[in-house]
mmCIF file of C-alpha atoms in Angstrom:
data_model
loop_
_atom_site.group_PDB
_atom_site.id
_atom_site.type_symbol
_atom_site.label_atom_id
_atom_site.label_comp_id
_atom_site.label_asym_id
_atom_site.label_seq_id
_atom_site.Cartn_x
_atom_site.Cartn_y
_atom_site.Cartn_z
ATOM 1 C CA UNK J 1 -118.222 17.083 -81.606
ATOM 2 C CA UNK J 2 -114.856 16.508 -83.269
ATOM 3 C CA UNK J 3 -113.674 19.990 -82.196
ATOM 4 C CA UNK J 4 -114.703 19.271 -78.612
ATOM 5 C CA UNK J 5 -112.712 16.007 -78.534
ATOM 6 C CA UNK J 6 -109.668 17.762 -80.051
ATOM 7 C CA UNK J 7 -109.869 20.551 -77.474
ATOM 8 C CA UNK J 8 -110.206 18.065 -74.595
ATOM 9 C CA UNK J 9 -107.257 16.022 -75.870
ATOM 10 C CA UNK J 10 -105.068 19.114 -76.205
ATOM 11 C CA UNK J 11 -106.105 20.303 -72.733
ATOM 12 C CA UNK J 12 -105.169 16.956 -71.189
ATOM 13 C CA UNK J 13 -101.845 16.976 -73.024
ATOM 14 C CA UNK J 14 -101.016 20.482 -71.791
ATOM 15 C CA UNK J 15 -101.978 19.629 -68.191
ATOM 16 C CA UNK J 16 -99.861 16.482 -68.371
ATOM 17 C CA UNK J 17 -96.804 18.511 -69.444
ATOM 18 C CA UNK J 18 -97.333 20.990 -66.614
ATOM 19 C CA UNK J 19 -97.465 18.186 -64.030
ATOM 20 C CA UNK J 20 -94.193 16.709 -65.291
ATOM 21 C CA UNK J 21 -92.532 20.111 -65.116
ATOM 22 C CA UNK J 22 -93.755 20.670 -61.547
ATOM 23 C CA UNK J 23 -92.546 17.222 -60.525
ATOM 24 C CA UNK J 24 -89.056 17.852 -61.905
ATOM 25 C CA UNK J 25 -88.875 21.244 -60.211
ATOM 26 C CA UNK J 26 -90.085 19.719 -56.949
ATOM 27 C CA UNK J 27 -87.304 17.067 -57.074
ATOM 28 C CA UNK J 28 -84.683 19.790 -57.540
ATOM 29 C CA UNK J 29 -86.122 21.760 -54.615
ATOM 30 C CA UNK J 30 -86.089 18.605 -52.457
ATOM 31 C CA UNK J 31 -82.402 18.078 -53.296
ATOM 32 C CA UNK J 32 -81.554 21.669 -52.361
ATOM 33 C CA UNK J 33 -83.340 21.405 -49.000
ATOM 34 C CA UNK J 34 -81.729 18.153 -47.780
ATOM 35 C CA UNK J 35 -78.984 18.188 -45.178
ATOM 36 C CA UNK J 36 -76.216 15.582 -45.469
ATOM 37 C CA UNK J 37 -72.741 14.808 -44.158
ATOM 38 C CA UNK J 38 -71.609 12.907 -47.298
ATOM 39 C CA UNK J 39 -72.902 13.645 -50.815
ATOM 40 C CA UNK J 40 -73.397 9.886 -51.400
ATOM 41 C CA UNK J 41 -76.279 10.024 -48.906
ATOM 42 C CA UNK J 42 -78.219 11.662 -51.753
ATOM 43 C CA UNK J 43 -79.427 8.866 -54.043
ATOM 44 C CA UNK J 44 -78.893 10.919 -57.196
ATOM 45 C CA UNK J 45 -75.122 11.084 -56.483
ATOM 46 C CA UNK J 46 -74.456 7.492 -55.325
ATOM 47 C CA UNK J 47 -72.673 6.614 -58.596
ATOM 48 C CA UNK J 48 -70.380 9.662 -58.395
ATOM 49 C CA UNK J 49 -66.832 9.829 -57.042
ATOM 50 C CA UNK J 50 -65.331 12.837 -55.283
ATOM 51 C CA UNK J 51 -62.514 14.462 -57.258
ATOM 52 C CA UNK J 52 -61.744 17.466 -55.027
ATOM 53 C CA UNK J 53 -63.346 19.671 -52.438
ATOM 54 C CA UNK J 54 -62.462 22.790 -50.558
ATOM 55 C CA UNK J 55 -64.138 24.665 -47.749
ATOM 56 C CA UNK J 56 -63.727 28.282 -46.775
ATOM 57 C CA UNK J 57 -64.796 30.864 -44.231
ATOM 58 C CA UNK J 58 -66.623 33.770 -45.791
ATOM 59 C CA UNK J 59 -66.527 35.813 -42.581
ATOM 60 C CA UNK J 60 -64.444 34.839 -39.576
ATOM 61 C CA UNK J 61 -62.521 31.622 -38.993
ATOM 62 C CA UNK J 62 -65.087 28.817 -39.138
ATOM 63 C CA UNK J 63 -65.811 27.290 -42.556
ATOM 64 C CA UNK J 64 -69.156 28.450 -43.920
ATOM 65 C CA UNK J 65 -69.147 26.972 -47.444
ATOM 66 C CA UNK J 66 -67.782 23.960 -49.307
ATOM 67 C CA UNK J 67 -67.324 23.401 -53.021
ATOM 68 C CA UNK J 68 -67.143 19.752 -54.068
ATOM 69 C CA UNK J 69 -66.264 18.426 -57.541
ATOM 70 C CA UNK J 70 -67.764 14.986 -58.205
ATOM 71 C CA UNK J 71 -67.687 12.868 -61.364
ATOM 72 C CA UNK J 72 -69.488 9.924 -62.933
ATOM 73 C CA UNK J 73 -68.325 8.745 -66.358
ATOM 74 C CA UNK J 74 -67.956 11.926 -68.431
ATOM 75 C CA UNK J 75 -70.258 14.082 -66.290
ATOM 76 C CA UNK J 76 -68.685 16.475 -63.811
ATOM 77 C CA UNK J 77 -70.812 18.213 -61.191
ATOM 78 C CA UNK J 78 -69.720 20.966 -58.847
ATOM 79 C CA UNK J 79 -71.759 21.215 -55.637
ATOM 80 C CA UNK J 80 -71.867 24.593 -53.889
ATOM 81 C CA UNK J 81 -72.755 23.783 -50.256
ATOM 82 C CA UNK J 82 -73.545 25.743 -47.129
ATOM 83 C CA UNK J 83 -71.977 24.284 -43.965
ATOM 84 C CA UNK J 84 -73.829 23.998 -40.660
ATOM 85 C CA UNK J 85 -72.675 22.371 -37.424
ATOM 86 C CA UNK J 86 -74.835 20.017 -35.369
ATOM 87 C CA UNK J 87 -74.869 19.789 -31.555
ATOM 88 C CA UNK J 88 -71.738 17.553 -31.690
ATOM 89 C CA UNK J 89 -69.848 20.086 -33.823
ATOM 90 C CA UNK J 90 -70.082 17.770 -36.882
ATOM 91 C CA UNK J 91 -70.351 19.437 -40.291
ATOM 92 C CA UNK J 92 -73.509 19.021 -42.343
ATOM 93 C CA UNK J 93 -74.032 20.386 -45.824
ATOM 94 C CA UNK J 94 -76.951 21.654 -47.846
ATOM 95 C CA UNK J 95 -76.679 22.315 -51.567
ATOM 96 C CA UNK J 96 -77.043 25.967 -52.530
ATOM 97 C CA UNK J 97 -76.388 25.552 -56.264
ATOM 98 C CA UNK J 98 -74.880 23.093 -58.743
ATOM 99 C CA UNK J 99 -72.858 23.344 -61.926
ATOM 100 C CA UNK J 100 -72.907 20.509 -64.473
ATOM 101 C CA UNK J 101 -69.941 20.182 -66.866
ATOM 102 C CA UNK J 102 -70.114 17.509 -69.568
ATOM 103 C CA UNK J 103 -67.545 16.298 -72.077
ATOM 104 C CA UNK J 104 -64.421 17.802 -70.552
ATOM 105 C CA UNK J 105 -61.553 17.302 -73.015
ATOM 106 C CA UNK J 106 -58.367 15.385 -72.035
ATOM 107 C CA UNK J 107 -56.185 18.499 -72.189
ATOM 108 C CA UNK J 108 -58.430 20.459 -69.776
ATOM 109 C CA UNK J 109 -59.377 20.176 -66.113
ATOM 110 C CA UNK J 110 -61.580 21.752 -63.465
ATOM 111 C CA UNK J 111 -59.743 23.884 -60.929
ATOM 112 C CA UNK J 112 -61.242 25.021 -57.626
ATOM 113 C CA UNK J 113 -59.333 27.359 -55.329
ATOM 114 C CA UNK J 114 -56.286 27.986 -57.540
ATOM 115 C CA UNK J 115 -57.422 31.184 -59.270
ATOM 116 C CA UNK J 116 -57.480 34.760 -58.018
ATOM 117 C CA UNK J 117 -59.448 37.850 -58.906
ATOM 118 C CA UNK J 118 -59.977 41.079 -56.992
ATOM 119 C CA UNK J 119 -62.593 41.033 -54.172
ATOM 120 C CA UNK J 120 -63.030 37.244 -54.325
ATOM 121 C CA UNK J 121 -61.571 34.421 -52.245
ATOM 122 C CA UNK J 122 -59.583 31.940 -54.396
ATOM 123 C CA UNK J 123 -61.733 29.123 -52.960
ATOM 124 C CA UNK J 124 -64.826 30.721 -54.546
ATOM 125 C CA UNK J 125 -63.429 30.444 -58.089
ATOM 126 C CA UNK J 126 -64.220 27.445 -60.300
ATOM 127 C CA UNK J 127 -62.450 27.344 -63.675
ATOM 128 C CA UNK J 128 -61.919 25.111 -66.667
ATOM 129 C CA UNK J 129 -58.249 25.382 -67.585
ATOM 130 C CA UNK J 130 -56.061 24.009 -70.362
ATOM 131 C CA UNK J 131 -53.217 21.836 -69.030
ATOM 132 C CA UNK J 132 -49.735 23.354 -69.193
ATOM 133 C CA UNK J 133 -46.223 22.677 -67.918
ATOM 134 C CA UNK J 134 -45.829 26.262 -66.654
ATOM 135 C CA UNK J 135 -46.450 27.518 -63.106
ATOM 136 C CA UNK J 136 -49.278 29.800 -64.196
ATOM 137 C CA UNK J 137 -52.073 28.809 -66.527
ATOM 138 C CA UNK J 138 -52.078 30.691 -69.814
ATOM 139 C CA UNK J 139 -55.489 29.596 -71.101
ATOM 140 C CA UNK J 140 -58.648 29.911 -69.042
ATOM 141 C CA UNK J 141 -61.561 28.437 -70.987
ATOM 142 C CA UNK J 142 -64.412 29.241 -68.612
ATOM 143 C CA UNK J 143 -64.792 30.448 -65.025
ATOM 144 C CA UNK J 144 -67.430 30.891 -62.349
ATOM 145 C CA UNK J 145 -67.714 32.420 -58.883
ATOM 146 C CA UNK J 146 -69.596 30.631 -56.111
ATOM 147 C CA UNK J 147 -71.386 33.682 -54.733
ATOM 148 C CA UNK J 148 -72.562 33.148 -51.140
ATOM 149 C CA UNK J 149 -74.582 36.391 -51.183
ATOM 150 C CA UNK J 150 -76.724 35.528 -54.218
ATOM 151 C CA UNK J 151 -76.499 31.772 -53.487
ATOM 152 C CA UNK J 152 -75.639 31.116 -57.121
ATOM 153 C CA UNK J 153 -72.691 29.912 -59.158
ATOM 154 C CA UNK J 154 -72.211 32.877 -61.490
ATOM 155 C CA UNK J 155 -70.228 32.929 -64.719
ATOM 156 C CA UNK J 156 -67.161 35.194 -64.819
ATOM 157 C CA UNK J 157 -67.217 36.738 -68.261
ATOM 158 C CA UNK J 158 -64.046 38.871 -68.117
ATOM 159 C CA UNK J 159 -60.924 36.711 -67.648
ATOM 160 C CA UNK J 160 -58.422 39.573 -68.078
ATOM 161 C CA UNK J 161 -57.847 40.007 -64.327
ATOM 162 C CA UNK J 162 -58.203 36.322 -63.444
ATOM 163 C CA UNK J 163 -54.880 34.610 -62.597
ATOM 164 C CA UNK J 164 -54.659 30.854 -62.099
ATOM 165 C CA UNK J 165 -51.879 28.673 -60.715
ATOM 166 C CA UNK J 166 -51.135 25.290 -62.229
ATOM 167 C CA UNK J 167 -52.082 22.938 -59.401
ATOM 168 C CA UNK J 168 -50.542 19.978 -61.290
ATOM 169 C CA UNK J 169 -47.093 21.495 -61.811
ATOM 170 C CA UNK J 170 -44.683 19.752 -59.454
ATOM 171 C CA UNK J 171 -42.231 22.660 -59.527
ATOM 172 C CA UNK J 172 -39.323 20.340 -60.382
#
């Protein structure tokens, strides 16, 4: 009898964990499927402030994607969005992927659209850079490509061909 109770208890515990996991996954899927015109329309991002954003046209002239950097306290999130137009030609966004960056140090910053690498639009590159007084950044700490084909933010592992401009250098 004791074995039966132990087995039942363990079974209930395992099923409970599975339900929590499904619920969390379902919330993420819901977030990815919502269309919005301002990220603050999504309740999970109401406490965040926009730092920067950039949109770009993957093919042609009309913008097809937008990358938005938002921040709350010490948490930075980069939203990779697909752009659609409604019947009034107003832009609406849907999240394709996200990148969470915590505990960014004071001497570093997130750069979007100021780095170049072969076969990639500068606007697709997200990088963590060390601050410098020079025109070009000497130290790239981490970098990603917002890949519209795979619909993922993918890490760039080889920085040797990546060149970044210092967006904070006034040129004076």
